[in-house]
Amino acid sequence: MDLFAHQDISKTQIPEAIEVINPATGEILAYVKKTNAQELEEKILKAYKAQKQWANILAEERSDRLMRFFVLMLEYKEALAEIMTKEQGKPLAESRGEILYAASFIKWFAQEARKVCGDIMESKVKDQKIMTLKQPIGVCAAITPWNFPSAMLTRKIAPALASGCAILVKSASKTPLSAYALELLAQKAGIPKDVFMIVNGDSNTISDVFCESEMIRKLSFTGSTEVGAQLYAKCAKTVKKLSMELGGNAPFIVFDDANLEEAVQGIMASKFRNSGQTCVCANRIYAQSGIYTRLCEILQKEMQTLKVGNGLEEGVNQGPLIHKSAVLKVKEHIEDALSKGARLLSGGKEHKLGGTYFEPTLICDVTPSMLVAKEETFGPLAPIFKFDTEEEAIAMANATEFGLAAYFFTQDYKRQWRVAESLEYGMVGINTGLISNEVAPFGGIKHSGLGREGSKYGIEEYMELKYLCLSVK
Ligand code: NAP
């Protein structure tokens, strides 16, 4: 099966189409047709009709079809990974990892589909039965980002489809090919085509139609806090249920009593995955004064092992950044920090390969007044701050409006619990830099969002709880 053989994708130019560009080479990979407002309204109506039938089939049957979808994703793993590396830039090994991660949500929610159940509660009135029923919310819409072109989709479509909802997804304009490939595989697995649809086009037009539609009862968004807040406001008129997976500014604290080698491995995994372009990337690294110099030395040495290049090439573990604007943001953070007294230990500039490649960069003596302390860099910049006490580290870590992921390394078991409780974040990695998997509830607090994806809680986001009061007098 040709995963590019989709009606909305063409290798030859179509008028007013979205150009999909390989960030490693600048080559145009494909043209994607834009969905206009009227076409989108028609698709929503189709989804509205199809959802009723989808919700009416047995949960076991929905589960079986999702399992077929999961198996197909594994079967097409190599092709899907290659599409992802070409349109997104991440190294092939990371793309393969993302396909497995994305598929894991399909399998997980295929299993969850059969576990949905309500309750019967003891009534306070004689001859009365109190029950709850869980029902699919209806037609849902999702808007997804470019940094995880497959996993951010399956984390939404899998619980939606498992619970009996229909879902329309606007994928990121920079990475629509992975999304269309998933749509084809879902159809091949027996998911009705009007129950899961990909749309693309002008983000304002599409989101306006989504937000204003009375037929769409839920919007799930992953992306920046700025856009998330706009969508939150736009959905007020139709009082939609919302899930918001927004920006982060993750602290990574290394205490004097940490295993330093393991802490550095944690930083490498958390900071440099996807060239630093993940919402859970360590953005601020806090090192306690006793290990500060040593940590900088070990990290600097470890960073020399990073090989920058085209993600399709063997041995490359850091690809290009997604766009020129991403390069400018990394440069801005470095220049601002150096102008305010930070020291450059390695990297610091665009890579000699040109394009959007950037050198893995390490700076130390970073302070809270610098931009990097306040904003997500979203690039391969590791800034090291120094602290003396646990209280100081917690105060600095919490001094942000974001609250997605936080990490810390310590071997003191009492401190592990104390610090974990004090960090104002939705997710905390303790002695690990990798926390994402389908079993765990993913999500943030404060300006990092609302709701949880994955885990046993993820399906609840796509269901309504109905209360039944039955008189049996
Ligand atoms: P973004 O600019 O907010 O874009 C995300 C999605 O929103 C894309 O599909 C984009 O469409 C669309 N969009 C952009 N402007 C819009 C508007 N005015 N109205 C409606 N939709 C709009 O974010 P990004 O740069 O792609 O992704 C990076 C951000 O996502 C970072 O802040 C990162 O932390 C966050 N993120 C969070 C999580 C999480 O789980 N919490 C996971 C991954 C990423 P176009 O592509 O067409 O512009």
Coordinates of C-alpha atoms and ligand atoms in Angstrom, one line a residue:
M1 CA 0.0 0.0 0.0
D2 CA 1.3 3.5 -0.9
L3 CA 0.9 5.5 2.2
F4 CA 1.0 8.7 0.1
A5 CA -1.8 7.6 -2.1
H6 CA -4.4 9.9 -0.6
Q7 CA -6.8 12.1 -2.4
D8 CA -5.7 15.2 -0.6
I9 CA -2.0 14.6 -1.2
S10 CA -0.2 15.1 -4.5
K11 CA 3.4 15.0 -5.7
T12 CA 2.6 17.6 -8.3
Q13 CA 1.6 21.1 -7.5
I14 CA -2.1 21.8 -6.8
P15 CA -3.4 25.4 -6.5
E16 CA -3.2 27.0 -3.0
A17 CA -1.9 23.8 -1.5
I18 CA 0.3 23.4 1.6
E19 CA 3.9 22.6 0.6
V20 CA 5.4 19.9 2.8
I21 CA 9.1 20.5 3.1
N22 CA 11.9 18.2 4.3
P23 CA 13.7 20.4 6.9
A24 CA 16.9 18.4 6.3
T25 CA 17.2 19.2 2.6
G26 CA 14.7 22.0 1.8
E27 CA 13.1 19.6 -0.8
I28 CA 9.3 19.8 -1.4
L29 CA 8.0 16.4 -0.5
A30 CA 4.3 16.8 -1.4
Y31 CA 1.4 19.3 -1.7
V32 CA -1.6 18.9 0.6
K33 CA -5.0 20.3 -0.4
K34 CA -6.5 22.8 2.0
T35 CA -9.9 22.1 3.4
N36 CA -12.1 25.2 3.2
A37 CA -14.8 26.2 5.6
Q38 CA -17.7 24.7 3.6
E39 CA -15.9 21.4 3.0
L40 CA -15.2 21.2 6.7
E41 CA -18.9 21.8 7.6
E42 CA -19.8 19.0 5.3
K43 CA -17.3 16.7 6.9
I44 CA -18.6 17.5 10.3
L45 CA -22.1 16.6 9.3
K46 CA -20.9 13.3 7.9
A47 CA -19.0 12.6 11.1
Y48 CA -22.2 13.5 13.1
K49 CA -24.2 10.9 11.2
A50 CA -21.5 8.2 11.3
Q51 CA -20.8 8.7 15.0
K52 CA -24.2 7.4 15.9
Q53 CA -23.6 4.1 14.1
W54 CA -20.1 3.8 15.4
A55 CA -21.3 4.3 19.0
N56 CA -23.9 1.6 18.5
I57 CA -21.7 -1.2 17.5
L58 CA -20.3 -3.4 20.3
A59 CA -17.4 -2.1 22.2
E60 CA -15.7 -5.5 21.5
E61 CA -16.0 -4.8 17.8
R62 CA -14.5 -1.3 18.1
S63 CA -11.7 -2.8 20.2
D64 CA -11.0 -5.5 17.5
R65 CA -10.8 -2.8 14.7
L66 CA -8.5 -0.7 16.8
M67 CA -6.3 -3.8 17.4
R68 CA -6.1 -4.3 13.6
F69 CA -5.1 -0.6 13.3
F70 CA -2.4 -1.3 15.9
V71 CA -1.1 -4.3 14.0
L72 CA -1.0 -2.4 10.7
M73 CA 1.0 0.4 12.3
L74 CA 3.6 -2.2 13.3
E75 CA 3.5 -3.7 9.9
Y76 CA 4.1 -0.3 8.3
K77 CA 6.5 0.9 10.9
E78 CA 9.5 1.4 8.6
A79 CA 7.4 3.3 6.0
L80 CA 5.8 5.5 8.6
A81 CA 9.1 6.2 10.3
E82 CA 10.6 7.3 7.0
I83 CA 7.7 9.6 6.2
M84 CA 8.1 11.2 9.7
T85 CA 11.9 11.7 9.4
K86 CA 11.4 13.3 5.9
E87 CA 8.8 15.7 7.0
Q88 CA 9.8 16.4 10.6
G89 CA 13.6 15.9 10.6
K90 CA 14.0 13.7 13.6
P91 CA 16.5 10.8 13.3
L92 CA 15.1 7.6 12.0
A93 CA 15.7 5.8 15.3
E94 CA 13.6 8.4 17.0
S95 CA 10.9 8.1 14.3
R96 CA 10.7 4.4 14.8
G97 CA 10.4 4.9 18.5
E98 CA 7.6 7.4 18.0
I99 CA 5.7 5.0 15.7
L100 CA 5.9 2.3 18.5
Y101 CA 4.9 4.9 21.1
A102 CA 2.0 6.2 18.8
A103 CA 0.8 2.6 18.2
S104 CA 0.9 1.8 21.9
F105 CA -2.0 4.3 22.4
I106 CA -4.1 2.4 19.8
K107 CA -3.4 -0.9 21.6
W108 CA -4.0 0.6 25.1
F109 CA -7.3 2.2 24.2
A110 CA -8.4 -0.9 22.2
Q111 CA -8.2 -2.7 25.5
E112 CA -9.8 0.2 27.5
A113 CA -12.8 0.2 25.1
R114 CA -14.0 -3.0 26.8
K115 CA -13.6 -1.7 30.3
V116 CA -15.9 1.3 30.3
C117 CA -18.5 0.9 33.0
G118 CA -20.9 2.9 35.1
D119 CA -21.9 2.4 38.8
I120 CA -24.9 1.5 40.9
M121 CA -25.0 3.6 44.1
E122 CA -26.9 3.0 47.3
S123 CA -29.9 5.3 47.3
K124 CA -31.1 7.4 50.3
V125 CA -34.7 6.7 49.3
K126 CA -36.5 3.4 49.5
D127 CA -37.4 1.8 46.2
Q128 CA -35.1 4.0 44.2
K129 CA -32.1 2.9 42.2
I130 CA -29.3 5.4 41.4
M131 CA -27.0 4.5 38.5
T132 CA -24.5 6.1 36.2
L133 CA -23.9 5.5 32.6
K134 CA -20.9 6.5 30.5
Q135 CA -21.6 7.6 26.9
P136 CA -19.4 8.9 24.1
I137 CA -19.4 12.6 24.0
G138 CA -20.2 12.6 20.2
V139 CA -18.2 14.3 17.5
C140 CA -14.8 15.6 18.6
A141 CA -12.2 17.8 17.0
A142 CA -8.4 17.8 17.5
I143 CA -5.6 20.1 16.5
T144 CA -2.1 18.7 16.7
P145 CA 1.5 20.0 16.5
W146 CA 4.5 19.1 14.3
N147 CA 6.9 17.8 16.9
F148 CA 5.3 14.4 17.4
P149 CA 3.3 14.0 14.1
S150 CA 2.0 10.5 14.9
A151 CA 1.9 10.2 18.7
M152 CA 0.0 13.4 19.4
L153 CA -2.7 12.2 17.0
T154 CA -3.1 8.6 18.3
R155 CA -3.2 9.9 21.9
K156 CA -6.4 11.7 20.9
I157 CA -8.0 9.5 18.2
A158 CA -7.5 6.2 20.1
P159 CA -9.6 7.1 23.2
A160 CA -12.1 8.9 21.0
L161 CA -12.6 5.9 18.7
A162 CA -12.6 3.4 21.6
S163 CA -15.3 5.3 23.4
G164 CA -17.6 5.5 20.3
C165 CA -16.8 9.1 19.3
A166 CA -16.1 10.4 15.8
I167 CA -13.0 12.7 15.5
L168 CA -11.8 15.2 12.9
V169 CA -8.1 16.1 13.2
K170 CA -6.3 19.2 11.9
S171 CA -2.7 18.1 11.8
A172 CA 0.2 20.6 11.8
S173 CA 0.8 22.1 8.4
K174 CA 4.4 21.2 8.5
T175 CA 3.8 17.5 9.1
P176 CA 0.5 16.4 7.5
L177 CA 1.9 13.3 5.7
S178 CA 2.2 11.2 8.9
A179 CA -1.4 12.0 9.7
Y180 CA -2.7 11.1 6.3
A181 CA -0.8 7.8 6.5
L182 CA -2.5 7.0 9.8
E183 CA -5.9 7.8 8.3
L184 CA -5.3 5.3 5.4
L185 CA -4.2 2.6 7.9
A186 CA -7.3 3.2 10.1
Q187 CA -9.6 2.8 7.1
K188 CA -7.8 -0.4 6.1
A189 CA -8.4 -1.6 9.7
G190 CA -12.1 -1.1 9.3
I191 CA -12.6 2.2 11.0
P192 CA -15.4 3.9 9.0
K193 CA -13.9 6.8 6.9
D194 CA -16.4 9.4 8.3
V195 CA -15.6 8.5 11.9
F196 CA -11.9 9.6 11.6
M197 CA -10.9 12.3 9.2
I198 CA -7.8 14.4 8.7
V199 CA -8.3 17.9 7.5
N200 CA -5.7 20.6 6.7
G201 CA -5.6 24.2 5.8
D202 CA -5.6 27.6 7.3
S203 CA -5.5 27.2 11.0
N204 CA -7.8 30.1 11.8
T205 CA -10.5 29.0 9.3
I206 CA -10.4 25.5 10.5
S207 CA -10.4 26.3 14.2
D208 CA -13.2 28.8 13.8
V209 CA -15.4 26.2 12.2
F210 CA -14.4 23.6 14.9
C211 CA -15.0 26.0 17.8
E212 CA -18.3 27.5 16.5
S213 CA -19.9 24.1 15.5
E214 CA -22.7 22.9 17.8
M215 CA -22.2 19.4 16.4
I216 CA -18.6 19.3 17.8
R217 CA -18.9 18.7 21.5
K218 CA -15.2 18.4 22.4
L219 CA -11.9 20.0 21.3
S220 CA -8.6 18.5 22.1
F221 CA -5.6 20.6 21.4
T222 CA -1.8 20.1 21.7
G223 CA 0.4 23.0 20.9
S224 CA 1.5 26.3 22.3
T225 CA -0.1 28.0 25.3
E226 CA -0.7 31.1 23.3
V227 CA -2.9 29.3 20.7
G228 CA -4.4 27.1 23.4
A229 CA -5.7 30.1 25.3
Q230 CA -7.2 31.5 22.1
L231 CA -9.1 28.3 21.4
Y232 CA -10.2 28.1 25.0
A233 CA -11.9 31.5 24.6
K234 CA -13.3 30.6 21.2
C235 CA -15.0 27.5 22.6
A236 CA -16.8 29.4 25.3
K237 CA -19.7 30.2 23.0
T238 CA -20.6 26.6 22.4
V239 CA -19.5 25.4 25.9
K240 CA -17.3 22.5 24.6
K241 CA -15.5 20.0 26.7
L242 CA -11.7 20.8 26.3
S243 CA -8.4 19.0 26.6
M244 CA -5.4 21.3 26.4
E245 CA -1.8 19.9 26.2
L246 CA 0.2 23.1 26.1
G247 CA 3.7 24.5 26.5
G248 CA 6.2 23.6 29.2
N249 CA 9.3 25.0 30.8
A250 CA 10.6 21.9 32.5
P251 CA 13.1 22.2 35.4
F252 CA 15.7 19.4 35.8
I253 CA 17.3 19.5 39.3
V254 CA 20.4 17.6 40.2
F255 CA 21.2 17.4 43.9
D256 CA 24.6 16.8 45.4
D257 CA 23.6 13.3 46.4
A258 CA 22.6 12.2 42.9
N259 CA 24.3 9.6 40.8
L260 CA 25.9 12.0 38.4
E261 CA 26.4 9.6 35.6
E262 CA 22.8 8.7 35.6
A263 CA 21.7 12.3 36.0
V264 CA 23.7 13.2 32.8
Q265 CA 22.1 10.3 30.9
G266 CA 18.7 11.7 32.1
I267 CA 19.6 15.2 30.8
M268 CA 20.8 13.8 27.5
A269 CA 17.5 11.9 27.0
S270 CA 15.3 14.7 28.2
K271 CA 17.1 17.6 26.7
F272 CA 18.2 16.5 23.2
R273 CA 15.4 14.2 22.1
N274 CA 13.9 15.6 18.9
S275 CA 16.7 18.2 18.9
G276 CA 15.2 19.7 22.1
Q277 CA 11.8 20.2 20.4
T278 CA 9.5 18.5 22.9
C279 CA 7.2 20.0 25.5
V280 CA 8.7 17.8 28.2
C281 CA 12.4 18.7 27.3
A282 CA 14.5 19.9 30.3
N283 CA 14.5 23.6 29.7
R284 CA 16.3 24.7 32.9
I285 CA 18.9 22.5 34.5
Y286 CA 19.6 23.3 38.2
A287 CA 22.8 21.8 39.7
Q288 CA 23.6 22.0 43.4
S289 CA 26.8 23.8 44.2
G290 CA 28.7 20.7 45.4
I291 CA 28.4 18.9 42.0
Y292 CA 28.0 22.0 39.7
T293 CA 31.4 22.0 38.1
R294 CA 31.6 18.2 37.8
L295 CA 28.1 18.0 36.2
C296 CA 29.0 20.7 33.6
E297 CA 32.2 18.7 32.7
I298 CA 30.5 15.3 32.3
L299 CA 27.6 16.8 30.4
Q300 CA 30.0 18.7 28.1
K301 CA 31.9 15.5 27.3
E302 CA 28.7 13.5 26.7
M303 CA 27.3 16.2 24.4
Q304 CA 30.4 15.6 22.1
T305 CA 28.9 12.2 21.2
L306 CA 25.9 13.9 19.5
K307 CA 26.1 13.6 15.8
V308 CA 24.2 16.3 13.9
G309 CA 22.9 15.5 10.4
N310 CA 20.1 14.3 8.1
G311 CA 18.0 11.9 10.2
L312 CA 18.0 9.4 7.4
E313 CA 21.7 8.9 7.8
E314 CA 23.1 6.1 10.0
G315 CA 24.5 7.2 13.3
V316 CA 22.8 10.7 13.3
N317 CA 21.2 11.5 16.6
Q318 CA 20.3 15.1 16.2
G319 CA 18.4 16.3 13.1
P320 CA 17.7 19.8 11.9
L321 CA 15.3 22.2 13.7
I322 CA 11.8 22.4 12.1
H323 CA 12.1 25.9 10.7
K324 CA 14.3 29.0 10.6
S325 CA 12.2 30.7 13.3
A326 CA 13.1 27.9 15.7
V327 CA 16.8 28.6 15.0
L328 CA 16.2 32.3 15.7
K329 CA 14.6 31.5 19.1
V330 CA 17.6 29.3 20.2
K331 CA 20.0 32.1 19.1
E332 CA 18.0 34.7 20.9
H333 CA 18.1 32.7 24.2
I334 CA 21.9 32.1 23.9
E335 CA 22.7 35.8 23.0
D336 CA 20.5 37.0 25.9
A337 CA 22.1 34.7 28.4
L338 CA 25.7 35.5 27.3
S339 CA 24.9 39.2 27.4
K340 CA 23.8 38.8 31.0
G341 CA 26.9 36.9 32.2
A342 CA 26.4 33.3 31.3
R343 CA 29.4 31.3 30.0
L344 CA 29.5 29.3 26.8
L345 CA 30.9 25.8 27.3
S346 CA 30.2 24.3 23.9
G347 CA 28.3 25.0 20.6
G348 CA 26.5 28.3 20.4
K349 CA 25.9 28.8 16.7
E350 CA 24.3 27.4 13.6
H351 CA 25.9 24.1 12.5
K352 CA 28.3 24.1 9.5
L353 CA 25.8 21.9 7.7
G354 CA 23.7 25.1 7.2
G355 CA 19.9 25.1 6.8
T356 CA 18.3 24.8 10.2
Y357 CA 20.9 22.6 11.8
F358 CA 22.2 23.9 15.1
E359 CA 25.1 22.9 17.4
P360 CA 24.2 21.2 20.6
T361 CA 24.9 24.1 23.1
L362 CA 25.9 24.1 26.7
I363 CA 25.9 27.3 28.8
C364 CA 26.6 27.7 32.5
D365 CA 26.2 30.4 35.2
V366 CA 22.7 31.0 34.0
T367 CA 20.4 33.1 36.3
P368 CA 16.7 33.6 36.7
S369 CA 16.8 37.0 34.9
M370 CA 17.7 35.4 31.6
L371 CA 15.1 34.6 28.9
V372 CA 15.8 30.9 29.0
A373 CA 14.6 30.8 32.6
K374 CA 11.2 32.1 31.6
E375 CA 10.5 30.7 28.1
E376 CA 10.6 27.3 26.4
T377 CA 13.7 27.3 24.1
F378 CA 12.5 24.4 22.0
G379 CA 15.9 23.7 20.7
P380 CA 19.3 22.0 21.6
L381 CA 20.3 24.5 24.4
A382 CA 21.2 23.1 27.8
P383 CA 21.5 26.0 30.4
I384 CA 22.9 25.2 33.8
F385 CA 21.9 27.2 36.9
K386 CA 23.6 26.9 40.3
F387 CA 21.7 26.5 43.6
D388 CA 22.7 25.9 47.3
T389 CA 19.6 24.5 49.1
E390 CA 16.6 22.3 48.4
E391 CA 14.2 25.1 49.2
E392 CA 16.0 27.4 46.7
A393 CA 15.8 24.7 44.0
I394 CA 12.1 24.2 44.5
A395 CA 11.4 27.9 44.6
M396 CA 13.3 28.4 41.3
A397 CA 11.7 25.3 39.7
N398 CA 8.2 26.6 40.5
A399 CA 8.8 30.2 39.5
T400 CA 7.0 29.8 36.1
E401 CA 3.5 29.9 34.9
F402 CA 4.0 26.5 33.3
G403 CA 3.5 23.2 35.0
L404 CA 3.9 20.3 32.6
A405 CA 7.0 18.1 33.4
A406 CA 9.7 18.4 36.0
Y407 CA 12.7 16.1 36.8
F408 CA 15.1 15.6 39.7
F409 CA 17.9 13.3 40.6
T410 CA 18.7 12.4 44.2
Q411 CA 19.5 9.2 46.1
D412 CA 18.0 10.4 49.4
Y413 CA 14.6 8.6 49.6
K414 CA 13.1 11.1 52.0
R415 CA 14.0 14.0 49.7
Q416 CA 12.5 12.1 46.7
W417 CA 9.0 12.2 48.3
R418 CA 9.4 15.8 49.7
V419 CA 10.5 17.3 46.4
A420 CA 8.0 15.4 44.3
E421 CA 5.2 16.7 46.4
S422 CA 6.5 20.3 46.3
L423 CA 6.9 20.6 42.6
E424 CA 3.9 22.3 40.9
Y425 CA 3.8 20.1 37.8
G426 CA 1.5 17.5 36.3
M427 CA 4.3 15.0 35.8
V428 CA 7.5 14.4 37.8
G429 CA 10.5 12.2 36.8
I430 CA 12.5 11.0 39.7
N431 CA 16.0 9.7 38.8
T432 CA 14.8 9.4 35.1
G433 CA 14.7 11.8 32.2
L434 CA 12.1 9.7 30.2
I435 CA 8.5 9.7 31.5
S436 CA 6.1 9.3 28.6
N437 CA 4.2 6.0 28.0
E438 CA 0.7 5.0 27.3
V439 CA 0.1 3.6 30.8
A440 CA 0.8 7.0 32.5
P441 CA -1.5 10.0 32.6
F442 CA 0.2 12.7 30.5
G443 CA -0.7 16.4 31.1
G444 CA 0.0 19.6 32.8
I445 CA -1.3 22.1 35.3
K446 CA -1.3 26.0 35.3
H447 CA -0.6 27.4 31.8
S448 CA 0.4 23.9 30.6
G449 CA -3.1 22.8 30.2
L450 CA -6.2 20.8 31.2
G451 CA -7.0 17.1 31.2
R452 CA -4.9 14.0 30.8
E453 CA -4.1 11.8 27.9
G454 CA -3.2 8.1 27.9
S455 CA -3.7 5.9 31.0
K456 CA -6.9 4.7 32.5
Y457 CA -8.0 8.4 32.8
G458 CA -7.6 9.2 29.1
I459 CA -10.9 7.7 27.9
E460 CA -12.9 9.7 30.4
E461 CA -12.0 12.8 28.5
Y462 CA -14.2 11.5 25.6
M463 CA -17.2 10.4 27.7
E464 CA -20.1 12.0 29.4
L465 CA -21.3 10.7 32.7
K466 CA -25.1 10.3 32.8
Y467 CA -27.0 9.8 36.1
L468 CA -30.2 7.7 36.1
C469 CA -32.6 7.7 38.9
L470 CA -35.1 4.8 38.7
S471 CA -38.2 4.5 40.9
V472 CA -39.1 0.8 41.4
K473 CA -42.1 1.4 43.7
Ligands
NAP1 P1 1.3 25.8 17.7 O1 1.9 26.9 16.9 O2 0.4 26.2 18.8 O3 0.6 24.9 16.6 C1 -0.1 23.7 17.1 C2 -1.2 23.5 16.2 O4 -2.1 24.6 16.3 C3 -0.9 23.3 14.7 O5 -1.8 22.4 14.1 C4 -1.1 24.7 14.1 O6 -1.5 24.8 12.8 C5 -2.3 25.1 15.0 N1 -2.5 26.6 15.1 C6 -1.5 27.5 15.0 N2 -2.0 28.8 15.1 C7 -3.4 28.6 15.3 C8 -4.4 29.5 15.6 N3 -4.3 30.8 15.6 N4 -5.7 28.9 15.7 C9 -5.9 27.6 15.7 N5 -4.9 26.7 15.5 C10 -3.6 27.2 15.3 O7 2.4 24.9 18.3 P2 3.7 24.2 17.6 O8 4.7 25.2 17.3 O9 3.2 23.4 16.5 O10 4.1 23.2 18.7 C11 5.0 23.5 19.7 C12 4.2 23.8 21.0 O11 3.4 22.7 21.4 C13 5.2 24.0 22.2 O12 4.8 25.0 23.0 C14 5.1 22.6 22.9 O13 5.4 22.7 24.3 C15 3.6 22.3 22.7 N6 3.4 20.9 22.9 C16 2.8 20.4 24.0 C17 2.6 19.1 24.2 C18 1.9 18.6 25.4 O14 1.5 17.4 25.4 N7 1.6 19.4 26.4 C19 3.0 18.2 23.3 C20 3.7 18.6 22.1 C21 3.9 20.0 22.0 P3 -0.4 25.1 11.6 O15 0.6 23.9 11.7 O16 -1.2 25.0 10.4 O17 0.2 26.4 12.0

